[in-house]
Coordinates of N, CA and C and ligand atoms in Angstrom, one line a residue:
X1 N 1.8 17.3 -13.0 CA 1.6 17.4 -11.5 C 2.8 16.6 -10.8
X2 N 3.4 17.3 -9.9 CA 4.5 16.6 -9.2 C 4.0 15.6 -8.2
X3 N 4.9 14.8 -7.7 CA 4.5 13.8 -6.6 C 4.0 14.5 -5.4
X4 N 4.6 15.6 -5.1 CA 4.2 16.4 -3.9 C 2.8 17.0 -4.1
X5 N 2.6 17.5 -5.3 CA 1.3 18.1 -5.6 C 0.2 17.0 -5.5
X6 N 0.5 15.8 -6.0 CA -0.4 14.7 -6.0 C -0.8 14.3 -4.5
X7 N 0.3 14.2 -3.7 CA 0.1 13.8 -2.3 C -0.8 14.9 -1.6
X8 N -0.5 16.1 -1.9 CA -1.3 17.2 -1.2 C -2.8 17.1 -1.7
X9 N -2.9 16.8 -3.0 CA -4.2 16.7 -3.6 C -5.0 15.5 -3.0
X10 N -4.3 14.4 -2.8 CA -5.0 13.2 -2.2 C -5.4 13.5 -0.8
X11 N -4.5 14.1 -0.1 CA -4.7 14.5 1.3 C -5.9 15.4 1.4
X12 N -6.0 16.4 0.6 CA -7.2 17.3 0.5 C -8.5 16.5 0.4
X13 N -8.4 15.5 -0.4 CA -9.6 14.7 -0.7 C -9.9 13.7 0.4
X14 N -9.0 13.5 1.4 CA -9.2 12.5 2.3 C -8.9 11.1 1.7
X15 N -8.1 11.1 0.6 CA -7.8 9.9 -0.1 C -6.6 9.1 0.4
X16 N -6.5 9.1 1.7 CA -5.4 8.3 2.2 C -5.8 7.8 3.6
X17 N -5.5 6.6 3.9 CA -5.7 6.0 5.2 C -4.3 5.5 5.6
X18 N -3.5 6.3 6.2 CA -2.1 6.0 6.4 C -1.9 4.6 7.1
X19 N -2.7 4.1 8.0 CA -2.5 2.8 8.6 C -2.6 1.7 7.6
X20 N -3.4 1.8 6.7 CA -3.6 0.7 5.7 C -2.8 0.9 4.5
X21 N -2.2 2.1 4.3 CA -1.5 2.4 3.1 C -0.3 1.5 2.9
X22 N -0.2 0.9 1.7 CA 0.9 0.0 1.4 C 1.4 0.4 0.1
X23 N 2.6 1.0 0.0 CA 3.1 1.5 -1.3 C 3.4 0.4 -2.3
X24 N 3.6 -0.9 -1.8 CA 3.9 -2.0 -2.8 C 3.0 -3.1 -2.6
X25 N 1.7 -2.9 -2.8 CA 0.7 -4.0 -2.6 C 1.0 -5.2 -3.4
X26 N 1.6 -5.1 -4.6 CA 1.8 -6.2 -5.5 C 2.7 -7.3 -4.8
X27 N 3.5 -6.9 -3.8 CA 4.5 -7.8 -3.2 C 3.7 -8.8 -2.2
X28 N 2.5 -8.4 -1.8 CA 1.8 -9.2 -0.9 C 0.6 -9.8 -1.4
X29 N 0.4 -9.7 -2.7 CA -0.9 -10.2 -3.2 C -0.8 -11.7 -3.6
X30 N -2.0 -12.3 -3.6 CA -2.0 -13.7 -3.9 C -1.8 -13.9 -5.4
X31 N -1.6 -15.2 -5.8 CA -1.3 -15.4 -7.2 C -2.4 -14.8 -8.1
X32 N -2.1 -14.6 -9.3 CA -3.0 -13.9 -10.2 C -4.2 -14.9 -10.6
X33 N -5.2 -14.2 -11.0 CA -6.4 -15.0 -11.4 C -6.0 -15.9 -12.6
X34 N -6.7 -17.0 -12.8 CA -6.5 -17.8 -14.0 C -6.6 -17.0 -15.3
X35 N -5.8 -17.1 -16.2 CA -5.9 -16.4 -17.5 C -7.2 -16.8 -18.2
X36 N -7.8 -15.8 -18.8 CA -9.1 -16.0 -19.6 C -8.7 -16.8 -20.8
X37 N -9.7 -17.5 -21.4 CA -9.5 -18.3 -22.6 C -9.0 -17.3 -23.7
X38 N -8.0 -17.7 -24.4 CA -7.4 -16.9 -25.4 C -8.2 -16.8 -26.7
X39 N -8.4 -15.5 -27.2 CA -9.1 -15.4 -28.4 C -8.1 -15.3 -29.6
X40 N -6.8 -14.8 -29.3 CA -5.8 -14.7 -30.3 C -4.5 -15.3 -29.9
X41 N -4.5 -16.6 -29.8 CA -3.3 -17.2 -29.2 C -2.0 -16.9 -29.9
X42 N -2.1 -16.5 -31.1 CA -0.8 -16.2 -31.9 C -0.2 -14.9 -31.4
X43 N -0.9 -14.0 -30.8 CA -0.4 -12.7 -30.4 C 0.1 -12.9 -28.9
X44 N 1.4 -13.0 -28.7 CA 1.9 -13.3 -27.4 C 2.5 -12.2 -26.6
X45 N 2.5 -11.0 -27.1 CA 3.0 -9.9 -26.3 C 2.2 -8.6 -26.6
X46 N 2.3 -7.7 -25.7 CA 1.6 -6.4 -25.9 C 2.2 -5.7 -27.1
X47 N 3.5 -5.8 -27.3 CA 4.1 -5.1 -28.4 C 3.6 -5.7 -29.7
X48 N 3.4 -7.0 -29.8 CA 2.9 -7.7 -31.0 C 1.4 -7.2 -31.2
X49 N 0.7 -7.2 -30.1 CA -0.7 -6.8 -30.2 C -0.8 -5.3 -30.8
X50 N 0.0 -4.5 -30.2 CA 0.0 -3.1 -30.7 C 0.4 -3.0 -32.2
X51 N 1.4 -3.8 -32.6 CA 1.7 -3.8 -34.0 C 0.6 -4.3 -34.8
X52 N -0.1 -5.3 -34.3 CA -1.2 -5.9 -35.1 C -2.4 -4.9 -35.3
X53 N -2.5 -4.0 -34.3 CA -3.5 -3.0 -34.5 C -3.1 -1.9 -35.5
X54 N -1.8 -1.6 -35.4 CA -1.2 -0.7 -36.4 C -2.1 0.5 -36.7
X55 N -2.4 0.7 -38.0 CA -3.2 1.8 -38.4 C -4.6 1.3 -38.7
X56 N -5.2 0.8 -37.6 CA -6.5 0.0 -37.7 C -7.5 0.8 -38.5
X57 N -8.2 0.0 -39.4 CA -9.3 0.6 -40.2 C -10.5 -0.2 -40.1
X58 N -10.7 -0.9 -38.9 CA -11.8 -1.8 -38.8 C -13.1 -1.2 -38.5
X59 N -13.1 0.0 -38.0 CA -14.4 0.6 -37.7 C -14.4 2.1 -38.1
X60 N -15.5 2.7 -38.1 CA -15.6 4.1 -38.6 C -14.8 5.1 -37.8
X61 N -14.4 4.8 -36.6 CA -13.6 5.7 -35.8 C -12.3 6.1 -36.4
X62 N -11.8 5.2 -37.3 CA -10.5 5.4 -37.9 C -10.5 6.7 -38.8
X63 N -11.7 7.1 -39.2 CA -11.8 8.2 -40.2 C -11.4 9.5 -39.6
X64 N -11.7 9.7 -38.4 CA -11.4 11.1 -37.8 C -10.3 11.1 -36.8
X65 N -9.9 9.9 -36.3 CA -8.9 9.9 -35.3 C -7.5 10.3 -35.8
X66 N -6.7 10.9 -34.9 CA -5.3 11.2 -35.3 C -4.4 10.0 -34.9
X67 N -4.6 9.5 -33.7 CA -3.7 8.4 -33.3 C -4.6 7.3 -32.7
X68 N -4.2 6.0 -32.9 CA -4.7 4.9 -32.1 C -4.1 5.0 -30.7
X69 N -5.0 4.9 -29.7 CA -4.5 5.0 -28.3 C -4.6 3.6 -27.7
X70 N -3.5 2.9 -27.8 CA -3.4 1.5 -27.5 C -3.6 1.2 -26.0
X71 N -3.0 2.1 -25.2 CA -3.0 1.8 -23.7 C -1.5 1.8 -23.3
X72 N -1.3 2.0 -22.0 CA 0.1 2.0 -21.5 C 0.1 1.6 -20.1
X73 N 1.3 1.2 -19.7 CA 1.6 0.8 -18.3 C 2.4 -0.4 -18.2
X74 N 2.4 -1.0 -17.0 CA 3.2 -2.2 -16.7 C 2.7 -3.4 -17.4
X75 N 3.5 -4.2 -18.0 CA 3.1 -5.4 -18.8 C 2.5 -6.5 -17.8
X76 N 2.9 -6.4 -16.5 CA 2.4 -7.4 -15.6 C 1.7 -6.6 -14.4
X77 N 1.0 -5.6 -14.8 CA 0.3 -4.7 -13.8 C -0.7 -5.5 -13.0
X78 N -0.7 -5.4 -11.6 CA -1.7 -6.0 -10.8 C -3.1 -5.4 -11.0
X79 N -3.0 -4.1 -11.4 CA -4.3 -3.3 -11.5 C -4.4 -2.7 -12.9
X80 N -5.6 -2.9 -13.5 CA -5.8 -2.4 -14.8 C -7.1 -1.5 -14.8
X81 N -6.9 -0.3 -15.3 CA -8.0 0.6 -15.4 C -8.5 0.7 -16.8
X82 N -9.8 0.6 -17.0 CA -10.4 0.6 -18.4 C -11.4 1.8 -18.4
X83 N -11.1 2.7 -19.3 CA -12.0 3.9 -19.5 C -12.8 3.6 -20.8
X84 N -13.5 4.7 -21.3 CA -14.4 4.5 -22.4 C -13.7 4.7 -23.7
X85 N -13.0 5.7 -23.9 CA -12.3 6.0 -25.2 C -11.5 7.2 -25.1
X86 N -10.6 7.4 -26.0 CA -9.7 8.6 -26.0 C -10.5 9.9 -26.2
X87 N -10.1 10.9 -25.5 CA -10.6 12.3 -25.8 C -9.6 13.0 -26.7
X88 N -9.7 14.3 -26.7 CA -8.9 15.1 -27.7 C -7.4 15.0 -27.4
X89 N -7.1 15.2 -26.1 CA -5.7 15.2 -25.8 C -5.0 13.8 -26.0
X90 N -5.8 12.8 -25.7 CA -5.4 11.4 -25.9 C -5.2 11.1 -27.4
X91 N -6.1 11.6 -28.2 CA -6.1 11.4 -29.6 C -4.8 12.1 -30.2
X92 N -4.5 13.3 -29.6 CA -3.4 14.1 -30.1 C -2.1 13.4 -29.8
X93 N -2.0 12.8 -28.5 CA -0.7 12.3 -28.1 C -0.6 10.8 -28.3
X94 N -1.7 10.1 -28.5 CA -1.6 8.7 -28.6 C -1.5 7.9 -27.2
X95 N -1.8 8.7 -26.1 CA -1.7 8.1 -24.8 C -3.0 8.2 -24.1
X96 N -3.3 7.2 -23.3 CA -4.6 7.2 -22.6 C -4.6 8.1 -21.3
X97 N -5.7 8.7 -21.1 CA -5.9 9.5 -19.8 C -4.7 10.5 -19.6
X98 N -4.5 11.4 -20.5 CA -3.5 12.4 -20.2 C -4.1 13.8 -20.1
X99 N -5.4 13.9 -20.3 CA -6.0 15.2 -20.1 C -6.4 15.5 -18.7
X100 N -7.3 16.3 -18.4 CA -7.7 16.7 -17.1 C -8.2 15.5 -16.3
X101 N -9.0 14.7 -16.9 CA -9.5 13.4 -16.2 C -8.3 12.5 -15.9
X102 N -7.3 12.5 -16.8 CA -6.2 11.7 -16.6 C -5.4 12.2 -15.3
X103 N -5.3 13.5 -15.1 CA -4.6 13.9 -13.9 C -5.3 13.5 -12.6
X104 N -6.7 13.4 -12.7 CA -7.4 12.9 -11.5 C -7.2 11.4 -11.4
X105 N -7.1 10.7 -12.5 CA -6.8 9.3 -12.5 C -5.4 9.0 -11.9
X106 N -4.5 9.9 -12.3 CA -3.1 9.8 -11.7 C -3.2 9.9 -10.2
X107 N -4.0 10.8 -9.7 CA -4.1 11.0 -8.2 C -4.7 9.8 -7.6
X108 N -5.7 9.2 -8.2 CA -6.3 8.0 -7.7 C -5.3 6.8 -7.6
X109 N -4.5 6.7 -8.7 CA -3.5 5.7 -8.8 C -2.5 5.9 -7.7
X110 N -2.1 7.1 -7.5 CA -1.1 7.5 -6.5 C -1.6 7.2 -5.1
X111 N -2.9 7.5 -4.9 CA -3.5 7.3 -3.6 C -3.5 5.8 -3.3
X112 N -3.6 5.0 -4.3 CA -3.6 3.5 -4.1 C -2.2 3.0 -3.8
X113 N -1.2 3.9 -3.9 CA 0.2 3.4 -3.6 C 1.0 3.0 -4.8
X114 N 0.5 3.4 -6.0 CA 1.2 3.1 -7.3 C 1.7 4.3 -8.0
X115 N 2.7 4.1 -8.8 CA 3.0 5.1 -9.8 C 2.2 4.7 -11.0
X116 N 2.0 5.7 -11.9 CA 1.2 5.5 -13.1 C 1.8 4.3 -13.9
X117 N 3.1 4.2 -14.0 CA 3.7 3.2 -14.8 C 3.7 1.8 -14.2
X118 N 3.1 1.7 -13.0 CA 3.0 0.4 -12.3 C 1.6 -0.2 -12.5
X119 N 0.7 0.5 -13.1 CA -0.6 0.0 -13.4 C -0.8 0.0 -14.9
X120 N -1.9 -0.5 -15.4 CA -2.1 -0.5 -16.9 C -3.4 0.3 -17.1
X121 N -3.4 1.2 -18.1 CA -4.5 2.0 -18.4 C -4.9 1.8 -19.9
X122 N -6.1 1.5 -20.1 CA -6.6 1.3 -21.5 C -8.0 1.7 -21.6
X123 N -8.6 1.6 -22.8 CA -10.0 2.0 -23.0 C -10.8 0.9 -23.8
X124 N -12.1 1.1 -23.7 CA -12.9 0.1 -24.4 C -12.7 0.3 -25.9
X125 N -12.7 1.5 -26.4 CA -12.3 1.8 -27.8 C -11.0 2.5 -27.9
X126 N -10.2 2.2 -28.9 CA -8.8 2.8 -29.0 C -8.7 4.0 -29.9
X127 N -9.8 4.4 -30.4 CA -9.8 5.6 -31.2 C -10.9 6.6 -30.7
X128 N -10.6 7.9 -30.9 CA -11.5 8.9 -30.3 C -12.8 8.9 -31.1
X129 N -13.9 8.8 -30.3 CA -15.2 9.0 -31.0 C -15.4 10.6 -31.2
X130 N -15.8 10.9 -32.4 CA -15.8 12.4 -32.8 C -16.6 13.1 -31.7
X131 N -16.1 14.3 -31.3 CA -16.8 15.1 -30.4 C -17.0 14.5 -29.0
X132 N -16.2 13.5 -28.7 CA -16.3 12.7 -27.4 C -17.7 12.1 -27.2
X133 N -18.4 11.8 -28.3 CA -19.7 11.1 -28.1 C -19.4 9.7 -27.6
X134 N -20.5 9.1 -27.1 CA -20.4 7.7 -26.6 C -20.0 6.8 -27.7
X135 N -19.1 5.8 -27.5 CA -18.8 4.9 -28.6 C -20.0 4.0 -28.9
X136 N -20.2 3.7 -30.2 CA -21.3 2.9 -30.6 C -21.1 1.4 -30.4
X137 N -22.1 0.7 -30.4 CA -22.0 -0.8 -30.2 C -21.1 -1.4 -31.2
X138 N -21.2 -1.0 -32.5 CA -20.3 -1.7 -33.5 C -18.9 -1.3 -33.2
X139 N -18.6 -0.1 -32.8 CA -17.2 0.3 -32.5 C -16.7 -0.5 -31.3
X140 N -17.5 -0.6 -30.3 CA -17.0 -1.3 -29.1 C -16.8 -2.8 -29.4
X141 N -17.7 -3.4 -30.2 CA -17.6 -4.8 -30.4 C -16.4 -5.1 -31.4
X142 N -16.1 -4.2 -32.3 CA -15.0 -4.3 -33.2 C -13.7 -4.3 -32.4
X143 N -13.7 -3.4 -31.4 CA -12.4 -3.2 -30.7 C -12.2 -4.2 -29.5
X144 N -13.3 -4.8 -29.1 CA -13.2 -5.6 -27.9 C -12.2 -6.8 -28.0
X145 N -11.9 -7.4 -29.1 CA -10.9 -8.5 -29.1 C -9.5 -7.9 -28.7
X146 N -9.3 -6.6 -29.0 CA -8.0 -6.1 -28.7 C -7.9 -5.8 -27.1
X147 N -9.0 -5.3 -26.6 CA -9.0 -5.1 -25.1 C -8.9 -6.5 -24.4
X148 N -9.7 -7.4 -24.9 CA -9.7 -8.8 -24.3 C -8.2 -9.4 -24.3
X149 N -7.6 -9.2 -25.4 CA -6.2 -9.8 -25.5 C -5.3 -9.0 -24.6
X150 N -5.4 -7.7 -24.5 CA -4.6 -7.0 -23.5 C -4.8 -7.5 -22.1
X151 N -6.0 -7.8 -21.8 CA -6.3 -8.3 -20.4 C -5.7 -9.7 -20.2
X152 N -5.8 -10.5 -21.3 CA -5.3 -11.8 -21.2 C -3.7 -11.8 -21.0
X153 N -3.1 -10.9 -21.7 CA -1.6 -10.8 -21.6 C -1.2 -10.2 -20.3
X154 N -1.9 -9.2 -19.9 CA -1.4 -8.5 -18.6 C -1.8 -9.3 -17.4
X155 N -2.9 -10.0 -17.5 CA -3.4 -10.8 -16.3 C -3.5 -10.0 -15.1
X156 N -4.2 -8.9 -15.1 CA -4.2 -8.1 -13.8 C -5.0 -8.9 -12.7
X157 N -4.6 -8.5 -11.5 CA -5.4 -9.1 -10.4 C -6.8 -8.5 -10.3
X158 N -6.9 -7.2 -10.7 CA -8.1 -6.5 -10.6 C -8.3 -5.6 -11.8
X159 N -9.5 -5.5 -12.3 CA -9.8 -4.5 -13.3 C -10.8 -3.5 -12.7
X160 N -10.5 -2.2 -12.9 CA -11.4 -1.1 -12.5 C -12.0 -0.5 -13.7
X161 N -13.3 -0.6 -13.8 CA -14.0 0.0 -15.0 C -14.4 1.4 -14.6
X162 N -13.9 2.3 -15.4 CA -14.1 3.7 -15.1 C -15.3 4.2 -15.9
X163 N -16.4 4.4 -15.2 CA -17.6 5.0 -15.8 C -18.5 4.0 -16.4
X164 N -19.7 4.6 -16.8 CA -20.8 3.8 -17.3 C -20.5 3.0 -18.5
X165 N -19.8 3.6 -19.5 CA -19.6 2.9 -20.7 C -18.7 1.6 -20.5
X166 N -17.6 1.8 -19.8 CA -16.7 0.7 -19.5 C -17.4 -0.3 -18.6
X167 N -18.2 0.1 -17.6 CA -18.8 -0.8 -16.7 C -19.9 -1.6 -17.4
X168 N -20.7 -0.9 -18.3 CA -21.7 -1.7 -19.0 C -21.1 -2.7 -20.0
X169 N -20.0 -2.2 -20.7 CA -19.4 -3.1 -21.6 C -18.8 -4.3 -21.0
X170 N -18.2 -4.2 -19.9 CA -17.4 -5.3 -19.3 C -18.3 -6.1 -18.4
X171 N -19.4 -5.6 -17.9 CA -20.3 -6.5 -17.0 C -21.5 -7.0 -17.7
X172 N -21.9 -6.4 -18.9 CA -23.1 -6.7 -19.5 C -24.3 -6.2 -18.9
X173 N -24.1 -5.5 -17.8 CA -25.3 -4.9 -17.1 C -25.6 -3.5 -17.7
X174 N -26.8 -3.1 -17.5 CA -27.2 -1.7 -17.9 C -27.7 -0.9 -16.7
X175 N -27.3 -1.4 -15.5 CA -27.8 -0.7 -14.3 C -27.0 0.7 -14.3
X176 N -27.6 1.6 -13.6 CA -26.8 2.9 -13.4 C -25.6 2.7 -12.5
X177 N -24.7 3.6 -12.7 CA -23.4 3.5 -12.0 C -23.6 3.4 -10.5
X178 N -24.6 4.2 -9.9 CA -24.8 4.1 -8.5 C -25.1 2.7 -8.0
X179 N -25.7 1.9 -8.9 CA -26.1 0.6 -8.5 C -24.9 -0.4 -8.7
X180 N -24.1 -0.1 -9.8 CA -23.0 -1.0 -10.1 C -21.8 -0.8 -9.2
X181 N -21.5 0.4 -8.8 CA -20.3 0.7 -8.1 C -20.3 -0.1 -6.7
X182 N -19.1 -0.3 -6.3 CA -18.9 -0.9 -4.9 C -19.2 -2.4 -4.8
X183 N -19.6 -3.0 -5.9 CA -19.9 -4.5 -5.9 C -18.8 -5.2 -6.7
X184 N -18.3 -6.2 -6.2 CA -17.3 -7.0 -7.0 C -18.0 -7.8 -8.0
X185 N -17.5 -7.7 -9.2 CA -18.0 -8.5 -10.4 C -16.8 -9.2 -11.0
X186 N -17.0 -9.9 -12.1 CA -15.8 -10.5 -12.7 C -15.9 -10.2 -14.2
X187 N -14.7 -10.1 -14.9 CA -14.7 -10.0 -16.3 C -13.7 -11.2 -16.7
X188 N -14.2 -12.1 -17.4 CA -13.4 -13.3 -17.9 C -12.6 -13.8 -16.7
X189 N -13.2 -13.9 -15.6 CA -12.5 -14.5 -14.4 C -11.7 -13.6 -13.6
X190 N -11.5 -12.4 -14.0 CA -10.8 -11.4 -13.2 C -11.7 -10.5 -12.4
X191 N -11.4 -10.3 -11.1 CA -12.3 -9.5 -10.3 C -12.4 -8.1 -10.9
X192 N -13.6 -7.5 -11.0 CA -13.8 -6.2 -11.6 C -14.6 -5.3 -10.6
X193 N -14.2 -4.1 -10.5 CA -15.0 -3.2 -9.7 C -15.2 -2.0 -10.6
X194 N -16.5 -1.5 -10.6 CA -16.8 -0.3 -11.4 C -16.8 0.9 -10.4
X195 N -16.3 2.0 -11.0 CA -16.4 3.3 -10.2 C -16.7 4.4 -11.1
X196 N -16.9 5.6 -10.6 CA -17.2 6.7 -11.4 C -16.0 7.1 -12.3
X197 N -16.3 7.6 -13.5 CA -15.3 8.1 -14.4 C -14.6 9.3 -13.8
X198 N -13.3 9.5 -13.9 CA -12.7 10.7 -13.4 C -13.3 12.0 -14.1
X199 N -13.7 11.9 -15.3 CA -14.3 13.1 -15.9 C -15.6 13.5 -15.2
X200 N -16.4 12.5 -14.8 CA -17.6 12.7 -14.0 C -17.2 13.3 -12.6
X201 N -16.2 12.8 -12.1 CA -15.8 13.3 -10.7 C -15.3 14.7 -10.8
X202 N -14.8 15.1 -12.0 CA -14.4 16.6 -12.1 C -15.7 17.4 -12.2
X203 N -16.8 16.9 -12.7 CA -18.0 17.6 -12.8 C -18.8 17.5 -11.5
X204 N -18.6 16.5 -10.8 CA -19.4 16.2 -9.5 C -18.4 15.9 -8.4
X205 N -17.7 17.0 -8.0 CA -16.6 16.7 -7.0 C -17.0 16.1 -5.7
X206 N -18.3 16.2 -5.4 CA -18.7 15.6 -4.1 C -18.7 14.1 -4.2
X207 N -18.7 13.5 -5.4 CA -18.6 12.1 -5.5 C -17.2 11.5 -5.4
X208 N -16.2 12.5 -5.3 CA -14.8 12.0 -5.2 C -14.6 11.1 -4.0
X209 N -15.3 11.4 -2.9 CA -15.2 10.6 -1.7 C -15.8 9.2 -1.9
X210 N -16.9 9.2 -2.7 CA -17.5 7.9 -3.0 C -16.6 7.1 -3.8
X211 N -15.9 7.7 -4.8 CA -14.9 7.0 -5.6 C -13.8 6.5 -4.7
X212 N -13.4 7.2 -3.7 CA -12.4 6.8 -2.8 C -12.8 5.5 -2.0
X213 N -14.1 5.5 -1.7 CA -14.6 4.3 -1.0 C -14.4 3.1 -1.9
X214 N -14.7 3.3 -3.2 CA -14.4 2.2 -4.1 C -12.9 1.8 -4.2
X215 N -12.1 2.8 -4.2 CA -10.6 2.5 -4.3 C -10.2 1.8 -3.0
X216 N -10.8 2.1 -1.9 CA -10.4 1.3 -0.7 C -10.8 -0.2 -0.8
X217 N -11.9 -0.4 -1.5 CA -12.2 -1.9 -1.8 C -11.1 -2.5 -2.6
X218 N -10.6 -1.7 -3.6 CA -9.6 -2.2 -4.5 C -8.3 -2.5 -3.7
X219 N -8.0 -1.6 -2.8 CA -6.8 -1.7 -2.0 C -6.9 -2.9 -1.1
X220 N -8.1 -3.1 -0.5 CA -8.3 -4.2 0.4 C -8.1 -5.5 -0.3
X221 N -8.7 -5.6 -1.5 CA -8.6 -6.9 -2.3 C -7.2 -7.1 -2.7
X222 N -6.4 -6.1 -3.1 CA -5.0 -6.3 -3.5 C -4.2 -6.8 -2.4
X223 N -4.6 -6.5 -1.2 CA -3.7 -6.9 0.0 C -4.3 -8.0 0.8
X224 N -5.4 -8.6 0.4 CA -6.1 -9.6 1.2 C -5.3 -10.9 1.2
Ligands
LIG1 N1 -11.6 9.4 -21.0 C1 -11.5 8.1 -21.2 O1 -12.5 7.3 -21.0 N2 -10.4 7.6 -21.7 C2 -9.3 8.4 -21.9 O2 -8.2 7.9 -22.3 C3 -9.4 9.7 -21.6 C4 -10.6 10.2 -21.2

């Protein structure tokens, strides 16, 4: 999708408030949140963390996955999106959110005034659950030190949890998304907002405007 297509797409959705739009919110944001306590102090960079994951065999997801999908984006991203786990296209390419849902996430990122490579995108689990089933508790808990360390290294100003699985995992709540979204919470000291997963938005397009209400909260916090 070209930049022009994205802009047209966002405009179609009403995903832009030109008076508030700030293409470089990171320049005006307050200092980052205090880093969370380290669980793996010896791993000091995302590159080292990625190497340490390597050809991970720690949970059963390794049996059917093609690639570990570590995550990608800016090492000092102000904004970090966390989804649930790789799908087929992500498994094939080793990159997060590159399928249809990823294109919608790209539009959301763009509407917030960022390029995809200025934010960070990761998942609760780094390997594809077979058939895109929900990740199981043991898979999420085995993978969570890696996500935690990513968050500690990136030190985002804001985490956006995409969908129920990520929201439940990161908040500890089991409330439905309609109750969780639009309320600021924290994950290890970092402000966290939950919103609908882009795949859900593709199935329920009328909720795209609701998701944009959430993104406006993110934009306001980034620039406050
Ligand atoms: N859905 C997710 O939750 N993560 C991806 O990377 C792709 C689709």
